Coordinates of C-alpha atoms in Angstrom, one line a residue:
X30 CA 58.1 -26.8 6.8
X31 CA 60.8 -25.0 7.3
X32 CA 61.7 -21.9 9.8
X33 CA 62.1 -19.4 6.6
X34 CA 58.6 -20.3 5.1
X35 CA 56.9 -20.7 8.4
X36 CA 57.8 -17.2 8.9
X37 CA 56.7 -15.7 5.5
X38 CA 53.6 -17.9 6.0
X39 CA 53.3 -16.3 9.0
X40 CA 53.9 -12.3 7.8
X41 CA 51.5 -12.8 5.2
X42 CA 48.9 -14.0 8.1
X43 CA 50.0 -10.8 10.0
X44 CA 49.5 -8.6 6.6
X45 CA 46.3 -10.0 6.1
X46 CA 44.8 -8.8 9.4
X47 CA 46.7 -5.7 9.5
X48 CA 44.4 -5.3 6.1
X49 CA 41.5 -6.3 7.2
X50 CA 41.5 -4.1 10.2
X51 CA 42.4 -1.4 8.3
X52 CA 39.2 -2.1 5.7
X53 CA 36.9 -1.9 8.8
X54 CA 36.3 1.2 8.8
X55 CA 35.8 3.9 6.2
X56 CA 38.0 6.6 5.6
X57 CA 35.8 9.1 6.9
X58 CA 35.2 7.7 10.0
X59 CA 37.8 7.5 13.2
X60 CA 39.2 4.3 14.0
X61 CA 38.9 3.4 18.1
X62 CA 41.6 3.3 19.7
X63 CA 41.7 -0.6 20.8
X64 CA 41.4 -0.8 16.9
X65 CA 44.6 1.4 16.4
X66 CA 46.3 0.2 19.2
X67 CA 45.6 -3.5 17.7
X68 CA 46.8 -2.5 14.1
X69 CA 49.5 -0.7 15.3
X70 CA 50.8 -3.9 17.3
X71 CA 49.9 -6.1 14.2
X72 CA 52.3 -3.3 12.1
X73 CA 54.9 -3.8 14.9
X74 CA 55.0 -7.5 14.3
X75 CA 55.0 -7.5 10.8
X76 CA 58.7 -5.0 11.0
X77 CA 59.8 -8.3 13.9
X78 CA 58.7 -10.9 11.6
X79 CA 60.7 -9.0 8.3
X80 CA 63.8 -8.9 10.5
X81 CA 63.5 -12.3 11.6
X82 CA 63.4 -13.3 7.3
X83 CA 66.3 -11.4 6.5
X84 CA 68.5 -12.9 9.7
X85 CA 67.1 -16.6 8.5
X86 CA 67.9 -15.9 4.7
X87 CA 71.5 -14.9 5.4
X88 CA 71.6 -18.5 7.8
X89 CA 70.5 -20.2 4.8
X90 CA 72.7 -19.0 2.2
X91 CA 76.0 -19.1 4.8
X92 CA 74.4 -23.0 5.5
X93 CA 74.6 -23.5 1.0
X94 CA 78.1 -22.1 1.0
X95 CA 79.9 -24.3 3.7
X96 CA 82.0 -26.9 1.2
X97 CA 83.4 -30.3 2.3
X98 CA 87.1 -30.6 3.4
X99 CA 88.7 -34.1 2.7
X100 CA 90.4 -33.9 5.7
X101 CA 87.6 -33.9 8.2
X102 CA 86.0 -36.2 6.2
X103 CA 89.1 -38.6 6.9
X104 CA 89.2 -38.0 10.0
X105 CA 85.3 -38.0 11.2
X106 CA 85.2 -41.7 9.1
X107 CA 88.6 -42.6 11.5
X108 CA 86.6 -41.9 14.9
X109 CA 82.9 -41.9 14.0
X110 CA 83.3 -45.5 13.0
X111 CA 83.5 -48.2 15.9
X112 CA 85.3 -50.8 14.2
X113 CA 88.3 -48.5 13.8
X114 CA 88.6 -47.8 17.7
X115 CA 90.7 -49.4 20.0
X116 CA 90.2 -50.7 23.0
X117 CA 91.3 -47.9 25.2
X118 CA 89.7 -45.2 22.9
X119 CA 86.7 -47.3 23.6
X120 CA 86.7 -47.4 27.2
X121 CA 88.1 -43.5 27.2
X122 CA 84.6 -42.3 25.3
X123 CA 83.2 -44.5 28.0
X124 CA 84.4 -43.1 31.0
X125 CA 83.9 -39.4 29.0
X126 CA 80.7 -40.3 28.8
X127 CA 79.6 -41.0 32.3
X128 CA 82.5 -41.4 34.4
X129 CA 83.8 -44.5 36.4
X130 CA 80.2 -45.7 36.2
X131 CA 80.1 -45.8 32.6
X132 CA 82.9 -48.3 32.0
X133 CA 81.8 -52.0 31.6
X134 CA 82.9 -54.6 34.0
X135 CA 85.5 -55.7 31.9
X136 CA 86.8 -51.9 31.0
X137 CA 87.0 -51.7 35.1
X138 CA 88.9 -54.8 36.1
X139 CA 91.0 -54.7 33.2
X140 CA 92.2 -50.8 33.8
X141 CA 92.6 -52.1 37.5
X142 CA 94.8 -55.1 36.8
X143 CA 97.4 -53.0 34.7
X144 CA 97.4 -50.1 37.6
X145 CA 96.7 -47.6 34.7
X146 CA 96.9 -44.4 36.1
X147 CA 94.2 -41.9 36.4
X148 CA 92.4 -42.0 32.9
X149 CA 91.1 -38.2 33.9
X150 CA 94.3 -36.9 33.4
X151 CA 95.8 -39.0 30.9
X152 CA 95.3 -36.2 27.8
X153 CA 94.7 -32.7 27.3
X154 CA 93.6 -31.3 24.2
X155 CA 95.2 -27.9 25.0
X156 CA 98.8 -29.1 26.0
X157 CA 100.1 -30.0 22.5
X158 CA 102.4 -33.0 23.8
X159 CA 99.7 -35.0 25.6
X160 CA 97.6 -35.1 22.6
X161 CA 96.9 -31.2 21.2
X162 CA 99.1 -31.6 18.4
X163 CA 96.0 -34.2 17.1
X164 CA 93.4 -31.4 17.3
X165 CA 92.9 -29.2 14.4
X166 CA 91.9 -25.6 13.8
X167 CA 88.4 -25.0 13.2
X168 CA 87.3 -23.0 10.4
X169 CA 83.5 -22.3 8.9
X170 CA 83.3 -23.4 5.6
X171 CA 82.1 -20.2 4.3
X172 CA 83.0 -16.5 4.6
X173 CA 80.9 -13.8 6.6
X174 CA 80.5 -11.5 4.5
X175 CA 78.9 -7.6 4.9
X176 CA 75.7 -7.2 3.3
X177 CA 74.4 -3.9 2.0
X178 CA 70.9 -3.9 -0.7
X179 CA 71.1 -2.1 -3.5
X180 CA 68.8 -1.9 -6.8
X181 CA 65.5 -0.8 -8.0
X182 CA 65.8 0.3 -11.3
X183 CA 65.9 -2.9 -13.0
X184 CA 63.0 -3.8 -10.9
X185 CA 61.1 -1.3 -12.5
X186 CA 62.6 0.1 -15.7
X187 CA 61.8 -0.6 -19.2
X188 CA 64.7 -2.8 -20.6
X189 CA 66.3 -3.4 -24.3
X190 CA 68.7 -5.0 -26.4
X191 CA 70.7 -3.9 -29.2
X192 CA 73.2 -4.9 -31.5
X193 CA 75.1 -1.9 -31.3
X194 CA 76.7 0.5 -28.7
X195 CA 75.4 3.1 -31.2
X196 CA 73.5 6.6 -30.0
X197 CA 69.8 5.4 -30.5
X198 CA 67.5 8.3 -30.7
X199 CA 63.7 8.4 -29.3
X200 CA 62.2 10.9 -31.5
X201 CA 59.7 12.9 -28.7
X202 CA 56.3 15.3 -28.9
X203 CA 54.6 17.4 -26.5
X204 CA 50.9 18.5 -28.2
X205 CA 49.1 18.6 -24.9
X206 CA 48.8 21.9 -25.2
X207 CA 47.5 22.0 -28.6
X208 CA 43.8 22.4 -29.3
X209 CA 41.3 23.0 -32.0
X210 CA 39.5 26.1 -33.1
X211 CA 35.6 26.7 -34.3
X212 CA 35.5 28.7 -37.9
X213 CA 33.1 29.9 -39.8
X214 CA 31.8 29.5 -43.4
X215 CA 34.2 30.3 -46.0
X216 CA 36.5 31.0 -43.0
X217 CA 40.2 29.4 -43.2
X218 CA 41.6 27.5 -40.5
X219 CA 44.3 28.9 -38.4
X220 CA 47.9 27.8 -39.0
X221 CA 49.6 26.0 -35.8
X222 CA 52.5 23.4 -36.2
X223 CA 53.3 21.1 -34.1
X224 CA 56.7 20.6 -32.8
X225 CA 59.0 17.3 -32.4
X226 CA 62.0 16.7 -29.8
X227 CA 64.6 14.3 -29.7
X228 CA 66.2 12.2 -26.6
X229 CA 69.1 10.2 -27.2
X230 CA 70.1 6.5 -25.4
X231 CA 74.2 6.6 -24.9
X232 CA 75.9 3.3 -23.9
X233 CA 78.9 3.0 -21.4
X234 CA 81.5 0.6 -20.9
X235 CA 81.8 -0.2 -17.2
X236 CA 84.4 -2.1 -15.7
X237 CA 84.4 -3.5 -12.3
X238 CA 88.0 -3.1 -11.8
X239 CA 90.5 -5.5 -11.8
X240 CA 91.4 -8.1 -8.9
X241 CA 94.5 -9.8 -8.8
X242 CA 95.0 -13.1 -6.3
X243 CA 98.6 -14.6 -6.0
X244 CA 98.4 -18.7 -6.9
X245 CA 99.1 -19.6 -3.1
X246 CA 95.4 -17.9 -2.1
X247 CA 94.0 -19.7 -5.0
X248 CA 95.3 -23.0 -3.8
X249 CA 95.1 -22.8 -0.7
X250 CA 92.7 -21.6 0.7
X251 CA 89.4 -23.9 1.7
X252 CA 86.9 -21.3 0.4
X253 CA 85.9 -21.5 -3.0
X254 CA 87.7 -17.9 -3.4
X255 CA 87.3 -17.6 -7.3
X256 CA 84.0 -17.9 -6.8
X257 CA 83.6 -15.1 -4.5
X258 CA 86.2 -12.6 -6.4
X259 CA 83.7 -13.0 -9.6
X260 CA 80.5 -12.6 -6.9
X261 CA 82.3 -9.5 -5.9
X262 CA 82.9 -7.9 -9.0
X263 CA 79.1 -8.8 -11.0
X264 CA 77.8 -6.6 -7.2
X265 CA 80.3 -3.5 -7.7
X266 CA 78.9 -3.2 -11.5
X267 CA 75.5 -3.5 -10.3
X268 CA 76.2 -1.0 -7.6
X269 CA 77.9 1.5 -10.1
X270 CA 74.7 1.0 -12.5
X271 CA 72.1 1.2 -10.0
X272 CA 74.0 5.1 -8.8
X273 CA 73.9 6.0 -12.3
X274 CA 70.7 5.1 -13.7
X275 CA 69.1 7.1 -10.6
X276 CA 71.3 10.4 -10.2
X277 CA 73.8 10.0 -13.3
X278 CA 74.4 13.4 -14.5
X279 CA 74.1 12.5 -18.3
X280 CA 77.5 14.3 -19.0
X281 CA 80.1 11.3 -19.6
X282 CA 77.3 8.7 -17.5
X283 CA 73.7 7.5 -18.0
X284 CA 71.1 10.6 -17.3
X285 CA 69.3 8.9 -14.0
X286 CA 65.4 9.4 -13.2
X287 CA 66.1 11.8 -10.5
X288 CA 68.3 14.1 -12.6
X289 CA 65.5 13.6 -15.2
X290 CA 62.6 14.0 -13.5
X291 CA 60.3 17.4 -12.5
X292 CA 59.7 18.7 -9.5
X293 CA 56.4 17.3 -8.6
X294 CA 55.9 19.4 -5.0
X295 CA 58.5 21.0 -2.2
X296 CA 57.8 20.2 1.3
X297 CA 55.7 21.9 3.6
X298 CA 57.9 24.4 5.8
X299 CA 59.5 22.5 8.6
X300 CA 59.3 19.2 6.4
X301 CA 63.3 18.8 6.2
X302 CA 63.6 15.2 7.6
X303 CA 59.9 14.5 7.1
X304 CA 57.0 14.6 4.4
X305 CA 53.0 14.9 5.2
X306 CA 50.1 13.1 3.5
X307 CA 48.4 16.3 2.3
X308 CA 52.2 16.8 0.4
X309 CA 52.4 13.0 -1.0
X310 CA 48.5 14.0 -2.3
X311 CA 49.7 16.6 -4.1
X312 CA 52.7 15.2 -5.2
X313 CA 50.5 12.6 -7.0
X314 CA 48.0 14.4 -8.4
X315 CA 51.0 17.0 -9.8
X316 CA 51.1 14.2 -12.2
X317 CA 48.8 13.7 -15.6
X318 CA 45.5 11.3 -14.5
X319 CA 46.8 9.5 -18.2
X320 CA 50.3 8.2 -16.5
X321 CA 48.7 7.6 -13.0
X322 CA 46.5 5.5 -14.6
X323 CA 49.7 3.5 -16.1
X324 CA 50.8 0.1 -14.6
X325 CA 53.9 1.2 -14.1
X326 CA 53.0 4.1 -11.9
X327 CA 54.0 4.2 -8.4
X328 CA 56.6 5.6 -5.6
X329 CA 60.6 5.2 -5.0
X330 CA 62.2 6.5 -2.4
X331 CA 65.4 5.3 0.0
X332 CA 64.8 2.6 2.7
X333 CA 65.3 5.5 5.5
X334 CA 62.5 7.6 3.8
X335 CA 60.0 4.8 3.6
X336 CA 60.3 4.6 7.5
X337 CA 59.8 7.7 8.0
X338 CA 56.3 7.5 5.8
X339 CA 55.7 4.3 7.9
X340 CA 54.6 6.6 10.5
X341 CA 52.5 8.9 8.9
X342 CA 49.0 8.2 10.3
X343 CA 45.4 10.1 9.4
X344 CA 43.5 12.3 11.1
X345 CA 41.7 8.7 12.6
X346 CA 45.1 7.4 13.7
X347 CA 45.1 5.1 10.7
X348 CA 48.6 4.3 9.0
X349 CA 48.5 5.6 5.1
X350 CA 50.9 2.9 4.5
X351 CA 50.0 -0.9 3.8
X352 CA 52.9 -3.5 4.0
X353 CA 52.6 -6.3 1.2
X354 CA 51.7 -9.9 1.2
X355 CA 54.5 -12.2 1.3
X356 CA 52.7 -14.5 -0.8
X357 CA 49.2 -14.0 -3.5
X358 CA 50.3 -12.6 -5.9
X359 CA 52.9 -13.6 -8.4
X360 CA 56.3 -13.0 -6.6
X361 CA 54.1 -12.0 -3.6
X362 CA 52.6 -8.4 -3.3
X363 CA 54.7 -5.0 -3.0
X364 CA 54.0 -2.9 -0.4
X365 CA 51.6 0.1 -1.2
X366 CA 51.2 3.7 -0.1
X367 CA 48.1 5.5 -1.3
X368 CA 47.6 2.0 -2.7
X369 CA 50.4 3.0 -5.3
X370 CA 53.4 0.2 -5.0
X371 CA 56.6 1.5 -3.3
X372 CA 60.2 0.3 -4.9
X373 CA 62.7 0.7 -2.3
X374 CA 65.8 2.7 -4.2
X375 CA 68.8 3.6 -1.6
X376 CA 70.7 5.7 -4.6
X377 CA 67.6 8.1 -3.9
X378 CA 68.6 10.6 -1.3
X379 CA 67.9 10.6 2.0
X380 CA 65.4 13.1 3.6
X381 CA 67.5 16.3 4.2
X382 CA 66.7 20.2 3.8
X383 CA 66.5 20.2 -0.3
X384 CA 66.5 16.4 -0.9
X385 CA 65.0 14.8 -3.7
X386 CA 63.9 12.4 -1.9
X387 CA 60.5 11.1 -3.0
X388 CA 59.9 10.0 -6.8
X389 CA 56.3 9.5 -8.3
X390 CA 55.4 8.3 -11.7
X391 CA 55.5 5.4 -14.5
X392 CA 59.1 4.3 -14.2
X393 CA 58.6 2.2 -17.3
X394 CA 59.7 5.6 -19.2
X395 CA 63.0 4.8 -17.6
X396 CA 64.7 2.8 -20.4
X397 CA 68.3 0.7 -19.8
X398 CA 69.7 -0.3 -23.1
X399 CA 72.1 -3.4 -22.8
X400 CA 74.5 -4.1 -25.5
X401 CA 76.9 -6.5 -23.9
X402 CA 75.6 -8.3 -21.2
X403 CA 78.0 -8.6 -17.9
X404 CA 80.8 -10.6 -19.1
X405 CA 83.6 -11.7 -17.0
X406 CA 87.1 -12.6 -17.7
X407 CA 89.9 -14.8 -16.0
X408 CA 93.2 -13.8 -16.8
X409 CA 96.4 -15.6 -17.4
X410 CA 98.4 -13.7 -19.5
X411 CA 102.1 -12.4 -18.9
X412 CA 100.8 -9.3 -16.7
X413 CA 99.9 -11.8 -14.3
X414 CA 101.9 -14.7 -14.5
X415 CA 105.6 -13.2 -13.8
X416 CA 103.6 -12.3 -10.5
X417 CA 102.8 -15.7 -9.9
X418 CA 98.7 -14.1 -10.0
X419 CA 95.6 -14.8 -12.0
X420 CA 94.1 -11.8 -12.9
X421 CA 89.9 -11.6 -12.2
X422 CA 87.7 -8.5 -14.0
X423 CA 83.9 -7.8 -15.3
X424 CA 82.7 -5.7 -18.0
X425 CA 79.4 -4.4 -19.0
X426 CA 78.0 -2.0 -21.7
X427 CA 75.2 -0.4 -20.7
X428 CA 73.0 3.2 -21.2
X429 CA 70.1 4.5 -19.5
X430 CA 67.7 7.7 -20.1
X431 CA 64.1 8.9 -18.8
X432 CA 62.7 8.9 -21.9
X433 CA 59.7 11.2 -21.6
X434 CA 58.0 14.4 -22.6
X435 CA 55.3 15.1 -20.6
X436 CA 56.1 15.0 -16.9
X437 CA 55.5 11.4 -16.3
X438 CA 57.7 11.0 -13.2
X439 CA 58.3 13.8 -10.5
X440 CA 59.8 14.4 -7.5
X441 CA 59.1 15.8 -3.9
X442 CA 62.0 17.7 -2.3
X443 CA 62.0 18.5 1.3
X444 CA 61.7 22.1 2.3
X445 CA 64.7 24.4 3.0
X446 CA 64.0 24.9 6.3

């Protein structure tokens, strides 16, 4: 087994206690404190453990990346195989290897009868004319690159195709505020319409901007750099996307969820970097029961904000939140607070005085229309070529819009002060 899946299998033996300890007691009564001390350590663990997966997942994929190089391949065959060493080489690895002692009999009285000089100081691998000029550079076959998450809205969102770049309009009604009426005999009914709305689905062309790489990069170097460039380019349209579909404006960009979205419930005075349970109840329940009951319902909110509600503990010194299995379910379970799943978003804000920076509600409502999937051209032409470049960009049409009428995602902002 390897490292990686020994420590998932381990964080999902970790999450299963943590659970377990946390089920021991009810709600209503305190937990004691060598149980909160032990689920607090268990909670600690689980944050080492996660750590721990994310360092060994960027080993593995550097340890996928490394490519071949003919050249060390000639030249590990040339002095990995014995029957291309010569004699001296032979008793030089010796002697490297354990000293006068390790030379045979016959390496000893034949470096004795020829008065060879010191064999310790016969090479050097760091003056070039006694043998450094035979020691090549060392490079890691792969580039260290910086690493940054983004996403969450396609994680959650409801997404379509179409045909066409073409408005597409989701006619909309709000009647829950519309009732019935008792009349009497011969009476006639009262007279109330009902109403219709109308939200419309845009599409955008996004480009990832152009990259240009002179012919002498892509021939020499040893990584596979085409490779990367077009990497680089499918992550800055997902980045660009990602920004849009959660705080686009809607004027000239997608409308995001944030910008869509109602206020759900403003922090508790003093709550500028922080939020409280009693708020997060409230936040919920400012929410119809009919979308909370939805499978799409739950909470999204920045990396830095879920830490902070990682510390939020009841009145028996419980944790509210409850970190995820790693494996059980399909794709393994998310992590839940107030047993709602939590989608990590860094595009929402950050908790500051004002911040949106809680949402709550069925993000399914959040609709991303592709029309052209991400498509990405190599270029040639004449632009590039009397520049001795190829030329490397992405495209992508692409819309999004919280298509809803009745409130079904909201948002907590921290208080002013």
């Amino acid at each position: 087994m390897s490292k990686l899946a020994q420590l998932r299998e381990r964080r999902n033996a970790k999450a299963q206690e943590a659970n377990t300890l946390n089920a021991k007691f009810p709600a209503d009564q305190r937990m004691p404190s060598a149980e909160a001390n032990q689920l607090d350590a268990l909670l600690a663990e689980i944050e080492a453990i996660d750590a721990d997966i994310t360092r060994e997942g960027r080993l593995a994929k550097l340890a996928s990346e490394q490519t071949d190089n003919l050249l060390n391949r000639v030249r590990d065959d040339a002095t990995r195989d014995p029957s291309k060493h010569s004699e001296s080489a032979k008793a030089l690895r010796a002697f490297l290897g354990g000293g006068i002692s390790g030379l045979s009999d016959q390496q000893r009285q034949e470096m004795l009868a020829r008065q060879t000089p010191d064999i310790r100081a016969a090479m050097s691998t760091t003056t070039t004319t006694e043998g450094g000029y035979t020691v090549a550079t060392e490079y890691q076959r792969s580039l260290e690159a910086a690493m940054k998450a983004y996403g969450g809205m396609l994680e959650v969102a409801s997404i379509i195709n179409t045909g066409s770049g073409a408005d597409m309009n989701f006619p909309t009604a709000d009647a829950t505020a519309e009732v019935g009426e008792i009349v009497g005999q011969n009476s006639a009914a009262t007279a109330a319409d009902t109403t219709f709305g109308n939200t419309a689905l845009s599409v955008y062309k996004y480009s990832s901007k152009k990259i240009a790489l002179p012919w002498e990069l892509v021939q020499d170097s040893f990584l596979d750099i085409e490779a990367y460039i077009q990497g680089v380019l499918a992550v800055r349209l997902g980045r660009i996307t990602n920004t849009h579909f959660t705080t686009g404006t809607g004027s000239g960009q997608p409308r995001g969820i944030v910008t869509g979205a109602a206020l759900g419930k403003t922090g508790t005075t003093g709550q500028t970097l922080t939020v409280i349970y009693d708020d997060l109840v409230d936040l919920e329940h400012g929410i119809n029961r009919a979308y909370r009951s939805s499978p799409g319902f739950g909470f999204m909110m920045a990396d830095s904000s879920l830490k902070v509600v990682r510390k939020i503990k009841d009145s028996n010194g419980r944790p509210i939140f409850v970190p995820g299995y790693e494996q059980g379910n399909p794709g393994g379970a998310p992590d839940r607070l107030l047993n709602r799943p939590v989608t990590i978003n860094d595009d929402v804000a950050a908790m500051a005085a004002n911040a949106k920076s809680i949402l709550m509600g069925d993000f399914r409502k959040y609709v991303i229309r592709k029309v052209m999937d991400l498509t990405m051209f190599r270029m040639t032409d004449s632009a590039f070529t009397l520049n001795g470049q190829v030329g490397f960009v992405a495209f992508q049409r692409i819309g999004g819009n919280l298509i809803d009428a009745g409130g079904a995602v909201k948002y907590y902002a921290n208080s002013a002060t």
